[in-house]
PDB file of C-alpha atoms in Angstrom:
ATOM      1  CA  MET A   1     -54.287  34.030-129.591  1.00 82.00           C
ATOM      2  CA  ARG A   2     -50.993  35.459-130.477  1.00 95.00           C
ATOM      3  CA  ALA A   3     -49.173  34.906-126.903  1.00 94.00           C
ATOM      4  CA  SER A   4     -46.948  32.131-127.806  1.00 96.00           C
ATOM      5  CA  LYS A   5     -46.581  33.205-131.362  1.00 98.00           C
ATOM      6  CA  ILE A   6     -43.345  35.176-133.053  1.00 98.00           C
ATOM      7  CA  ALA A   7     -43.926  38.260-134.822  1.00 98.00           C
ATOM      8  CA  ILE A   8     -41.414  38.843-137.383  1.00 98.00           C
ATOM      9  CA  LEU A   9     -40.981  42.351-137.567  1.00 98.00           C
ATOM     10  CA  VAL A  10     -39.259  43.807-140.669  1.00 98.00           C
ATOM     11  CA  PRO A  11     -38.892  47.359-141.105  1.00 98.00           C
ATOM     12  CA  SER A  12     -38.870  48.747-144.801  1.00 97.00           C
ATOM     13  CA  HIS A  13     -38.100  51.634-146.850  1.00 96.00           C
ATOM     14  CA  ASN A  14     -38.374  50.883-150.580  1.00 96.00           C
ATOM     15  CA  GLY A  15     -36.910  47.191-149.935  1.00 95.00           C
ATOM     16  CA  GLY A  16     -37.523  46.066-153.475  1.00 95.00           C
ATOM     17  CA  ALA A  17     -37.215  42.451-154.524  1.00 95.00           C
ATOM     18  CA  LEU A  18     -35.166  41.630-151.234  1.00 96.00           C
ATOM     19  CA  LEU A  19     -38.434  42.949-149.156  1.00 98.00           C
ATOM     20  CA  ALA A  20     -40.084  39.891-150.608  1.00 98.00           C
ATOM     21  CA  GLU A  21     -37.053  37.311-150.552  1.00 98.00           C
ATOM     22  CA  THR A  22     -37.061  38.508-147.055  1.00 98.00           C
ATOM     23  CA  VAL A  23     -41.112  37.785-145.813  1.00 98.00           C
ATOM     24  CA  ALA A  24     -40.702  34.330-147.733  1.00 98.00           C
ATOM     25  CA  SER A  25     -37.855  33.420-145.992  1.00 98.00           C
ATOM     26  CA  ALA A  26     -39.938  31.907-142.520  1.00 98.00           C
ATOM     27  CA  ALA A  27     -41.846  29.510-144.973  1.00 98.00           C
ATOM     28  CA  GLN A  28     -39.217  28.376-146.998  1.00 98.00           C
ATOM     29  CA  ALA A  29     -36.863  27.597-143.631  1.00 98.00           C
ATOM     30  CA  GLY A  30     -39.656  25.454-142.774  1.00 97.00           C
ATOM     31  CA  LEU A  31     -40.882  27.568-139.439  1.00 98.00           C
ATOM     32  CA  PRO A  32     -44.637  25.731-138.201  1.00 97.00           C
ATOM     33  CA  PRO A  33     -46.915  27.855-139.862  1.00 97.00           C
ATOM     34  CA  ASP A  34     -48.733  28.447-136.163  1.00 97.00           C
ATOM     35  CA  SER A  35     -45.484  29.554-134.870  1.00 98.00           C
ATOM     36  CA  TYR A  36     -45.313  32.935-136.455  1.00 98.00           C
ATOM     37  CA  GLU A  37     -46.607  36.146-138.435  1.00 98.00           C
ATOM     38  CA  ILE A  38     -44.918  38.334-140.191  1.00 98.00           C
ATOM     39  CA  VAL A  39     -45.106  42.636-139.522  1.00 98.00           C
ATOM     40  CA  VAL A  40     -43.946  44.728-142.209  1.00 98.00           C
ATOM     41  CA  CYS A  41     -43.611  48.157-141.050  1.00 98.00           C
ATOM     42  CA  ASP A  42     -43.002  50.042-144.382  1.00 98.00           C
ATOM     43  CA  ASN A  43     -41.540  53.538-143.411  1.00 97.00           C
ATOM     44  CA  ALA A  44     -43.331  55.582-146.587  1.00 96.00           C
ATOM     45  CA  SER A  45     -41.788  53.602-149.333  1.00 96.00           C
ATOM     46  CA  THR A  46     -42.428  54.790-153.065  1.00 96.00           C
ATOM     47  CA  ASP A  47     -41.297  51.704-154.990  1.00 96.00           C
ATOM     48  CA  GLY A  48     -44.792  49.486-154.309  1.00 95.00           C
ATOM     49  CA  SER A  49     -42.470  46.650-152.760  1.00 96.00           C
ATOM     50  CA  ALA A  50     -44.623  46.540-149.228  1.00 96.00           C
ATOM     51  CA  ASP A  51     -48.021  47.082-151.827  1.00 95.00           C
ATOM     52  CA  ALA A  52     -46.698  43.835-153.617  1.00 97.00           C
ATOM     53  CA  LEU A  53     -46.896  41.495-150.497  1.00 98.00           C
ATOM     54  CA  PRO A  54     -49.523  38.887-150.191  1.00 97.00           C
ATOM     55  CA  ALA A  55     -51.984  38.515-147.342  1.00 98.00           C
ATOM     56  CA  ARG A  56     -50.362  35.199-146.238  1.00 98.00           C
ATOM     57  CA  ASP A  57     -47.130  33.516-147.164  1.00 98.00           C
ATOM     58  CA  VAL A  58     -47.276  29.664-149.300  1.00 98.00           C
ATOM     59  CA  GLN A  59     -47.386  28.331-145.684  1.00 97.00           C
ATOM     60  CA  GLY A  60     -50.867  30.367-144.928  1.00 98.00           C
ATOM     61  CA  ALA A  61     -49.121  32.388-141.915  1.00 98.00           C
ATOM     62  CA  ALA A  62     -50.517  35.689-141.751  1.00 98.00           C
ATOM     63  CA  ILE A  63     -48.720  39.134-143.700  1.00 98.00           C
ATOM     64  CA  THR A  64     -49.408  42.470-142.141  1.00 98.00           C
ATOM     65  CA  VAL A  65     -48.276  45.583-143.627  1.00 98.00           C
ATOM     66  CA  ARG A  66     -48.545  48.530-141.407  1.00 97.00           C
ATOM     67  CA  ARG A  67     -47.554  51.920-143.512  1.00 97.00           C
ATOM     68  CA  ASN A  68     -46.204  55.142-141.882  1.00 97.00           C
ATOM     69  CA  ALA A  69     -47.445  58.230-143.424  1.00 95.00           C
ATOM     70  CA  ARG A  70     -44.131  59.935-143.286  1.00 96.00           C
ATOM     71  CA  ASN A  71     -40.589  58.441-143.341  1.00 96.00           C
ATOM     72  CA  LEU A  72     -39.804  58.285-139.505  1.00 96.00           C
ATOM     73  CA  GLY A  73     -36.493  57.530-139.979  1.00 95.00           C
ATOM     74  CA  ARG A  74     -34.578  54.079-139.723  1.00 94.00           C
ATOM     75  CA  VAL A  75     -34.501  53.462-135.964  1.00 95.00           C
ATOM     76  CA  ALA A  76     -37.780  55.159-135.052  1.00 97.00           C
ATOM     77  CA  ASN A  77     -39.319  52.909-137.322  1.00 97.00           C
ATOM     78  CA  TRP A  78     -38.196  49.748-135.595  1.00 97.00           C
ATOM     79  CA  ASN A  79     -39.902  51.204-132.259  1.00 97.00           C
ATOM     80  CA  ARG A  80     -43.113  51.600-134.533  1.00 98.00           C
ATOM     81  CA  ALA A  81     -42.857  47.902-135.704  1.00 98.00           C
ATOM     82  CA  VAL A  82     -42.396  46.996-131.472  1.00 98.00           C
ATOM     83  CA  GLU A  83     -45.387  48.899-131.001  1.00 97.00           C
ATOM     84  CA  VAL A  84     -47.454  47.176-134.008  1.00 98.00           C
ATOM     85  CA  ALA A  85     -46.961  43.629-132.305  1.00 98.00           C
ATOM     86  CA  GLU A  86     -47.577  44.821-129.199  1.00 97.00           C
ATOM     87  CA  GLU A  87     -51.071  46.488-130.140  1.00 96.00           C
ATOM     88  CA  MET A  88     -51.786  43.020-132.081  1.00 97.00           C
ATOM     89  CA  GLY A  89     -50.592  40.993-128.900  1.00 96.00           C
ATOM     90  CA  PHE A  90     -47.395  38.828-129.903  1.00 97.00           C
ATOM     91  CA  GLY A  91     -45.807  37.313-127.310  1.00 97.00           C
ATOM     92  CA  PHE A  92     -42.383  37.033-128.991  1.00 98.00           C
ATOM     93  CA  ALA A  93     -40.880  39.498-131.444  1.00 98.00           C
ATOM     94  CA  LEU A  94     -37.730  39.131-134.116  1.00 98.00           C
ATOM     95  CA  PHE A  95     -36.385  41.873-136.220  1.00 98.00           C
ATOM     96  CA  LEU A  96     -35.587  40.773-139.820  1.00 98.00           C
ATOM     97  CA  MET A  97     -34.332  43.628-141.910  1.00 97.00           C
ATOM     98  CA  VAL A  98     -34.565  43.533-145.568  1.00 97.00           C
ATOM     99  CA  GLY A  99     -32.085  41.435-147.460  1.00 96.00           C
ATOM    100  CA  ASP A 100     -32.034  39.018-144.673  1.00 97.00           C
ATOM    101  CA  LEU A 101     -33.764  35.688-143.901  1.00 98.00           C
ATOM    102  CA  VAL A 102     -34.998  33.351-141.547  1.00 98.00           C
ATOM    103  CA  HIS A 103     -32.633  30.042-141.152  1.00 98.00           C
ATOM    104  CA  GLY A 104     -33.741  26.907-140.094  1.00 96.00           C
ATOM    105  CA  THR A 105     -36.188  26.375-137.644  1.00 97.00           C
ATOM    106  CA  GLY A 106     -34.205  26.920-134.384  1.00 97.00           C
ATOM    107  CA  LEU A 107     -36.120  30.207-133.967  1.00 98.00           C
ATOM    108  CA  THR A 108     -39.032  27.904-132.407  1.00 98.00           C
ATOM    109  CA  LYS A 109     -36.496  25.852-130.422  1.00 97.00           C
ATOM    110  CA  LEU A 110     -35.299  29.019-129.103  1.00 98.00           C
ATOM    111  CA  ARG A 111     -38.375  30.382-128.136  1.00 98.00           C
ATOM    112  CA  ASP A 112     -39.270  27.124-126.325  1.00 97.00           C
ATOM    113  CA  ARG A 113     -36.010  27.283-124.435  1.00 96.00           C
ATOM    114  CA  MET A 114     -37.237  30.866-123.386  1.00 97.00           C
ATOM    115  CA  VAL A 115     -40.303  29.337-122.014  1.00 96.00           C
ATOM    116  CA  ALA A 116     -39.101  26.836-120.079  1.00 96.00           C
ATOM    117  CA  ALA A 117     -36.727  28.855-118.516  1.00 95.00           C
ATOM    118  CA  GLY A 118     -38.762  32.013-117.844  1.00 95.00           C
ATOM    119  CA  ALA A 119     -36.124  34.478-120.045  1.00 96.00           C
ATOM    120  CA  CYS A 120     -37.065  37.300-121.577  1.00 97.00           C
ATOM    121  CA  LEU A 121     -34.215  36.919-124.219  1.00 97.00           C
ATOM    122  CA  GLY A 122     -33.413  34.842-126.429  1.00 98.00           C
ATOM    123  CA  ILE A 123     -30.226  34.849-128.159  1.00 98.00           C
ATOM    124  CA  ALA A 124     -28.604  32.582-130.884  1.00 98.00           C
ATOM    125  CA  SER A 125     -25.699  32.548-133.618  1.00 97.00           C
ATOM    126  CA  TYR A 126     -26.434  33.659-137.239  1.00 97.00           C
ATOM    127  CA  GLU A 127     -25.082  32.778-140.365  1.00 97.00           C
ATOM    128  CA  ILE A 128     -22.999  35.695-142.353  1.00 95.00           C
ATOM    129  CA  VAL A 129     -23.692  35.475-146.247  1.00 96.00           C
ATOM    130  CA  ASP A 130     -22.582  37.583-149.145  1.00 94.00           C
ATOM    131  CA  GLU A 131     -24.979  38.739-151.157  1.00 93.00           C
ATOM    132  CA  ALA A 132     -25.554  35.497-153.316  1.00 94.00           C
ATOM    133  CA  LEU A 133     -26.095  34.166-150.071  1.00 95.00           C
ATOM    134  CA  ARG A 134     -23.018  32.070-150.258  1.00 96.00           C
ATOM    135  CA  PRO A 135     -21.873  31.618-146.566  1.00 96.00           C
ATOM    136  CA  ARG A 136     -18.918  33.348-145.171  1.00 95.00           C
ATOM    137  CA  ARG A 137     -19.012  32.386-141.097  1.00 94.00           C
ATOM    138  CA  VAL A 138     -21.265  32.050-138.155  1.00 96.00           C
ATOM    139  CA  ALA A 139     -21.115  35.006-135.871  1.00 95.00           C
ATOM    140  CA  ARG A 140     -21.648  35.185-132.392  1.00 95.00           C
ATOM    141  CA  ARG A 141     -21.004  32.132-131.174  1.00 96.00           C
ATOM    142  CA  ILE A 142     -20.813  31.457-127.530  1.00 97.00           C
ATOM    143  CA  LEU A 143     -19.157  28.811-125.011  1.00 97.00           C
ATOM    144  CA  TRP A 144     -22.143  28.443-122.755  1.00 97.00           C
ATOM    145  CA  ARG A 145     -21.619  26.356-120.012  1.00 95.00           C
ATOM    146  CA  GLY A 146     -24.073  25.510-117.227  1.00 89.00           C
ATOM    147  CA  ALA A 147     -27.846  25.904-117.041  1.00 81.00           C
ATOM    148  CA  ALA A 148     -29.841  26.735-120.194  1.00 85.00           C
ATOM    149  CA  GLY A 149     -31.038  30.304-118.551  1.00 92.00           C
ATOM    150  CA  LEU A 150     -28.897  32.851-117.024  1.00 95.00           C
ATOM    151  CA  PRO A 151     -30.238  35.982-114.854  1.00 95.00           C
ATOM    152  CA  ALA A 152     -29.642  39.130-116.978  1.00 94.00           C
ATOM    153  CA  ARG A 153     -27.517  40.821-114.565  1.00 94.00           C
ATOM    154  CA  ASP A 154     -25.119  37.779-114.464  1.00 96.00           C
ATOM    155  CA  PHE A 155     -25.320  37.952-118.227  1.00 96.00           C
ATOM    156  CA  LEU A 156     -23.979  41.553-118.465  1.00 96.00           C
ATOM    157  CA  VAL A 157     -21.224  40.928-115.779  1.00 97.00           C
ATOM    158  CA  GLN A 158     -19.790  38.298-118.068  1.00 97.00           C
ATOM    159  CA  SER A 159     -20.062  40.159-121.480  1.00 97.00           C
ATOM    160  CA  LEU A 160     -20.529  43.790-121.643  1.00 96.00           C
ATOM    161  CA  ALA A 161     -18.808  44.604-118.270  1.00 97.00           C
ATOM    162  CA  THR A 162     -15.831  42.302-120.049  1.00 97.00           C
ATOM    163  CA  GLY A 163     -15.648  43.626-123.441  1.00 97.00           C
ATOM    164  CA  ALA A 164     -18.239  41.075-125.023  1.00 97.00           C
ATOM    165  CA  MET A 165     -20.805  42.613-127.537  1.00 94.00           C
ATOM    166  CA  LEU A 166     -23.055  39.848-127.020  1.00 96.00           C
ATOM    167  CA  TYR A 167     -26.698  41.311-127.181  1.00 94.00           C
ATOM    168  CA  GLY A 168     -26.685  42.223-131.125  1.00 87.00           C
ATOM    169  CA  PRO A 169     -27.567  41.982-133.578  1.00 92.00           C
ATOM    170  CA  LEU A 170     -31.292  42.081-133.841  1.00 94.00           C
ATOM    171  CA  GLY A 171     -31.950  39.195-136.249  1.00 96.00           C
ATOM    172  CA  ALA A 172     -30.788  36.704-134.019  1.00 97.00           C
ATOM    173  CA  ASN A 173     -32.459  38.274-130.994  1.00 98.00           C
ATOM    174  CA  LEU A 174     -36.152  36.996-129.853  1.00 98.00           C
ATOM    175  CA  TYR A 175     -37.782  38.899-127.421  1.00 98.00           C
ATOM    176  CA  TRP A 176     -40.551  38.227-124.824  1.00 97.00           C
ATOM    177  CA  LEU A 177     -43.053  40.950-125.587  1.00 96.00           C
ATOM    178  CA  GLY A 178     -45.283  39.479-122.748  1.00 92.00           C
ATOM    179  CA  GLY A 179     -43.907  41.473-119.485  1.00 86.00           C
ATOM    180  CA  GLY A 180     -43.899  45.243-118.295  1.00 81.00           C
ATOM    181  CA  ALA A 181     -40.887  46.090-120.011  1.00 90.00           C
ATOM    182  CA  ARG A 182     -40.979  47.597-123.404  1.00 94.00           C
ATOM    183  CA  LEU A 183     -38.205  47.117-125.990  1.00 96.00           C
ATOM    184  CA  ARG A 184     -37.442  50.747-127.297  1.00 96.00           C
ATOM    185  CA  PHE A 185     -34.307  52.067-129.469  1.00 95.00           C
ATOM    186  CA  ASP A 186     -32.762  55.413-129.526  1.00 93.00           C
ATOM    187  CA  PRO A 187     -33.053  57.219-132.852  1.00 93.00           C
ATOM    188  CA  SER A 188     -30.885  59.869-131.657  1.00 89.00           C
ATOM    189  CA  ASP A 189     -27.820  57.417-131.727  1.00 82.00           C
ATOM    190  CA  GLU A 190     -28.025  55.041-134.183  1.00 80.00           C
ATOM    191  CA  SER A 191     -24.805  52.976-133.503  1.00 76.00           C
ATOM    192  CA  HIS A 192     -25.211  49.781-131.631  1.00 78.00           C
ATOM    193  CA  THR A 193     -28.415  51.124-130.243  1.00 88.00           C
ATOM    194  CA  ASP A 194     -29.626  47.662-130.496  1.00 91.00           C
ATOM    195  CA  GLN A 195     -26.938  46.561-127.884  1.00 92.00           C
ATOM    196  CA  LEU A 196     -28.125  49.333-125.458  1.00 92.00           C
ATOM    197  CA  ALA A 197     -31.561  48.910-125.755  1.00 94.00           C
ATOM    198  CA  THR A 198     -31.221  45.383-125.486  1.00 95.00           C
ATOM    199  CA  ALA A 199     -29.418  45.664-122.070  1.00 94.00           C
ATOM    200  CA  VAL A 200     -32.028  47.752-120.954  1.00 93.00           C
ATOM    201  CA  PHE A 201     -34.729  45.513-121.716  1.00 95.00           C
ATOM    202  CA  THR A 202     -33.224  42.675-119.999  1.00 95.00           C
ATOM    203  CA  ARG A 203     -32.293  44.203-117.000  1.00 92.00           C
ATOM    204  CA  VAL A 204     -35.950  46.087-116.691  1.00 92.00           C
ATOM    205  CA  ALA A 205     -37.878  42.649-117.569  1.00 92.00           C
ATOM    206  CA  GLY A 206     -36.273  41.160-114.674  1.00 84.00           C
ATOM    207  CA  GLY A 207     -36.225  37.363-116.564  1.00 86.00           C
ATOM    208  CA  GLY A 208     -33.007  35.583-117.900  1.00 94.00           C
ATOM    209  CA  VAL A 209     -31.518  35.057-121.187  1.00 97.00           C
ATOM    210  CA  VAL A 210     -31.077  31.747-122.898  1.00 97.00           C
ATOM    211  CA  TYR A 211     -28.193  30.807-125.759  1.00 97.00           C
ATOM    212  CA  LEU A 212     -28.820  28.799-128.598  1.00 97.00           C
ATOM    213  CA  ASP A 213     -25.723  27.857-130.704  1.00 95.00           C
ATOM    214  CA  GLN A 214     -27.786  27.138-133.893  1.00 97.00           C
ATOM    215  CA  PRO A 215     -28.001  29.880-136.435  1.00 97.00           C
ATOM    216  CA  ILE A 216     -31.582  30.976-136.753  1.00 98.00           C
ATOM    217  CA  SER A 217     -30.917  33.763-139.408  1.00 98.00           C
ATOM    218  CA  ARG A 218     -28.637  34.842-142.627  1.00 97.00           C
ATOM    219  CA  TRP A 219     -27.188  38.443-142.596  1.00 96.00           C
ATOM    220  CA  ARG A 220     -26.648  39.828-146.161  1.00 95.00           C
ATOM    221  CA  ALA A 221     -23.197  41.602-146.411  1.00 90.00           C
ATOM    222  CA  ARG A 222     -24.059  44.071-148.954  1.00 85.00           C
ATOM    223  CA  PRO A 223     -22.947  48.042-149.453  1.00 81.00           C
ATOM    224  CA  GLY A 224     -25.525  50.470-147.906  1.00 76.00           C
ATOM    225  CA  ARG A 225     -25.606  48.337-144.629  1.00 73.00           C
ATOM    226  CA  PHE A 226     -24.913  51.000-141.376  1.00 67.00           C
ATOM    227  CA  HIS A 227     -21.999  49.452-139.771  1.00 63.00           C
ATOM    228  CA  SER A 228     -20.409  48.704-143.478  1.00 63.00           C
ATOM    229  CA  GLY A 229     -19.585  52.573-143.233  1.00 65.00           C
ATOM    230  CA  MET A 230     -18.291  53.191-140.154  1.00 74.00           C
ATOM    231  CA  GLU A 231     -14.313  53.385-139.681  1.00 87.00           C
ATOM    232  CA  PRO A 232     -13.186  51.216-136.829  1.00 88.00           C
ATOM    233  CA  ARG A 233     -12.194  53.516-134.529  1.00 91.00           C
ATOM    234  CA  GLY A 234     -15.469  54.704-134.130  1.00 89.00           C
ATOM    235  CA  ARG A 235     -17.176  50.961-133.753  1.00 89.00           C
ATOM    236  CA  LEU A 236     -14.898  50.806-130.812  1.00 93.00           C
ATOM    237  CA  ALA A 237     -15.738  54.236-129.193  1.00 93.00           C
ATOM    238  CA  SER A 238     -19.146  53.414-129.913  1.00 90.00           C
ATOM    239  CA  ASP A 239     -18.670  50.032-128.158  1.00 92.00           C
ATOM    240  CA  VAL A 240     -17.161  51.511-125.242  1.00 95.00           C
ATOM    241  CA  ARG A 241     -20.298  54.127-124.951  1.00 93.00           C
ATOM    242  CA  VAL A 242     -22.390  50.689-124.460  1.00 92.00           C
ATOM    243  CA  MET A 243     -20.202  49.203-122.381  1.00 95.00           C
ATOM    244  CA  GLU A 244     -20.037  51.853-119.653  1.00 95.00           C
ATOM    245  CA  TRP A 245     -23.824  53.210-119.749  1.00 92.00           C
ATOM    246  CA  ALA A 246     -25.254  49.488-119.566  1.00 93.00           C
ATOM    247  CA  CYS A 247     -22.854  48.900-116.770  1.00 94.00           C
ATOM    248  CA  ARG A 248     -23.637  52.078-115.132  1.00 93.00           C
ATOM    249  CA  ALA A 249     -27.394  51.376-115.360  1.00 88.00           C
ATOM    250  CA  ALA A 250     -26.859  48.079-113.981  1.00 90.00           C
ATOM    251  CA  GLN A 251     -24.542  49.127-111.305  1.00 92.00           C
ATOM    252  CA  VAL A 252     -22.065  47.034-112.492  1.00 95.00           C
ATOM    253  CA  PRO A 253     -18.496  47.819-112.339  1.00 96.00           C
ATOM    254  CA  PRO A 254     -16.636  47.366-116.061  1.00 97.00           C
ATOM    255  CA  ASP A 255     -13.539  45.481-115.816  1.00 98.00           C
ATOM    256  CA  TYR A 256     -11.469  47.811-117.236  1.00 98.00           C
ATOM    257  CA  PRO A 257      -8.298  45.871-117.759  1.00 98.00           C
ATOM    258  CA  LYS A 258     -10.583  42.763-119.595  1.00 98.00           C
ATOM    259  CA  ILE A 259     -12.689  45.407-121.701  1.00 98.00           C
ATOM    260  CA  ARG A 260      -9.129  46.786-123.116  1.00 98.00           C
ATOM    261  CA  ALA A 261      -7.743  43.139-123.931  1.00 97.00           C
ATOM    262  CA  SER A 262     -11.317  42.563-125.530  1.00 97.00           C
ATOM    263  CA  LEU A 263     -10.730  45.885-127.737  1.00 96.00           C
ATOM    264  CA  LEU A 264      -7.276  44.863-128.939  1.00 96.00           C
ATOM    265  CA  LEU A 265      -8.794  41.346-130.118  1.00 95.00           C
ATOM    266  CA  ARG A 266     -11.500  43.021-131.863  1.00 94.00           C
ATOM    267  CA  GLY A 267      -9.353  46.243-133.198  1.00 94.00           C
ATOM    268  CA  ALA A 268      -7.231  43.707-134.662  1.00 94.00           C
ATOM    269  CA  TRP A 269      -9.844  41.994-136.156  1.00 91.00           C
ATOM    270  CA  LEU A 270     -11.839  45.329-137.520  1.00 90.00           C
ATOM    271  CA  THR A 271      -8.155  46.528-138.932  1.00 92.00           C
ATOM    272  CA  GLN A 272      -7.622  43.119-140.597  1.00 90.00           C
ATOM    273  CA  GLY A 273      -4.515  42.685-138.384  1.00 92.00           C
ATOM    274  CA  ASP A 274      -3.097  46.378-137.471  1.00 94.00           C
ATOM    275  CA  LEU A 275      -1.968  45.575-133.787  1.00 94.00           C
ATOM    276  CA  ARG A 276      -0.335  49.421-133.786  1.00 95.00           C
ATOM    277  CA  ALA A 277      -3.699  51.080-134.623  1.00 94.00           C
ATOM    278  CA  ALA A 278      -5.763  48.501-132.194  1.00 94.00           C
ATOM    279  CA  TRP A 279      -2.977  49.377-129.705  1.00 96.00           C
ATOM    280  CA  ALA A 280      -3.279  53.135-129.997  1.00 95.00           C
ATOM    281  CA  TRP A 281      -7.410  52.925-130.150  1.00 94.00           C
ATOM    282  CA  SER A 282      -8.272  50.670-127.373  1.00 95.00           C
ATOM    283  CA  GLY A 283      -5.549  52.715-124.953  1.00 94.00           C
ATOM    284  CA  ALA A 284      -7.089  56.313-125.864  1.00 95.00           C
ATOM    285  CA  LEU A 285     -10.370  54.493-125.456  1.00 96.00           C
ATOM    286  CA  VAL A 286      -9.870  52.897-122.160  1.00 95.00           C
ATOM    287  CA  PRO A 287      -6.790  54.490-119.813  1.00 88.00           C
ATOM    288  CA  ALA A 288      -5.889  50.881-118.097  1.00 95.00           C
ATOM    289  CA  ALA A 289      -3.253  48.098-118.969  1.00 97.00           C
ATOM    290  CA  PRO A 290      -4.899  45.030-120.731  1.00 97.00           C
ATOM    291  CA  SER A 291      -5.149  41.651-118.890  1.00 98.00           C
ATOM    292  CA  TRP A 292      -2.925  39.479-120.865  1.00 97.00           C
ATOM    293  CA  THR A 293      -4.368  36.805-119.263  1.00 98.00           C
ATOM    294  CA  TRP A 294      -7.499  37.567-120.019  1.00 98.00           C
ATOM    295  CA  LEU A 295      -6.226  38.261-123.653  1.00 97.00           C
ATOM    296  CA  PHE A 296      -4.366  35.072-123.999  1.00 98.00           C
ATOM    297  CA  ARG A 297      -7.940  33.147-122.468  1.00 97.00           C
ATOM    298  CA  LEU A 298      -9.621  34.673-125.526  1.00 97.00           C
ATOM    299  CA  LEU A 299      -6.970  33.758-128.050  1.00 97.00           C
ATOM    300  CA  CYS A 300      -6.865  30.350-126.679  1.00 97.00           C
ATOM    301  CA  ARG A 301     -10.776  29.750-126.883  1.00 97.00           C
ATOM    302  CA  GLN A 302     -11.030  31.660-130.347  1.00 96.00           C
ATOM    303  CA  ALA A 303      -8.488  28.482-131.427  1.00 96.00           C
ATOM    304  CA  PHE A 304      -9.614  25.417-129.684  1.00 96.00           C
ATOM    305  CA  HIS A 305     -13.486  26.593-129.978  1.00 95.00           C
ATOM    306  CA  LYS A 306     -13.724  29.042-132.807  1.00 94.00           C
ATOM    307  CA  THR A 307     -15.316  31.537-130.132  1.00 96.00           C
ATOM    308  CA  PRO A 308     -13.417  33.708-127.786  1.00 97.00           C
ATOM    309  CA  TRP A 309     -16.468  34.411-125.763  1.00 97.00           C
ATOM    310  CA  LEU A 310     -17.429  31.954-122.458  1.00 97.00           C
ATOM    311  CA  VAL A 311     -20.655  32.454-120.600  1.00 97.00           C
ATOM    312  CA  LYS A 312     -20.936  30.298-117.136  1.00 96.00           C
ATOM    313  CA  ALA A 313     -24.496  29.961-116.394  1.00 91.00           C
TER     314      ALA A 313
END
């Protein structure tokens, strides 16, 4: 019954009014009511926000609330949410963090694209908005050329192995839960565990990856979000750790000159143009000379296509 449905997973702890807004967003976005259900995994909240949720949204889609007897921690609660979706028999799952919103009806289009290609992972762009939901930019845009689907290993070769962090965020990833692979996150390493767990999941699942160049969610920038407190150097170090671990697990050699060039670009963006810091940090993390040809290509694609990332399927 739920094999074709999307479980919109909402991990929550004292979500307040934002929780109700997030839960209501699928109906407000116009998703077909028979295409999804909401699953809230409440992490021992004390504010009553989960208790106040209705049993169904305004379109009639079911809202299930599962409560943890104790606070499991942020990432462990993600794992609990996936376990609940598996237990309930959902075929697909998307995470939506408290405060974030479903955007448009692209989510069902992404699911259908996955089904047609036999893919285990569907990724899409997403819209970053401020606290008042004013648009800032569209993120994770990819210049995708060729077939709709790409084998998981080939996607890793063209993404993490060259310095492109394209496996996150969770709110723009649609996972197929119908295979033997289990999506699980590492609670001991919260930084970019979404990227690493997704890379591992796609490798184990053996299916391909598809992309939709249409925002499927709205990511709300607000104080207190996990990465908002991380320093740029720490974020780059975490990036490199994910790249190396995922490549090692898939037996794919990292292209360090391209990774160094990609880190230069990312470091300059994170530091708002501090090229000296970006150069020093990238050099400390990747002891290889950057590929200037690769950096030039990244900059050209950013200028002409509004994204530096190219994937050939």
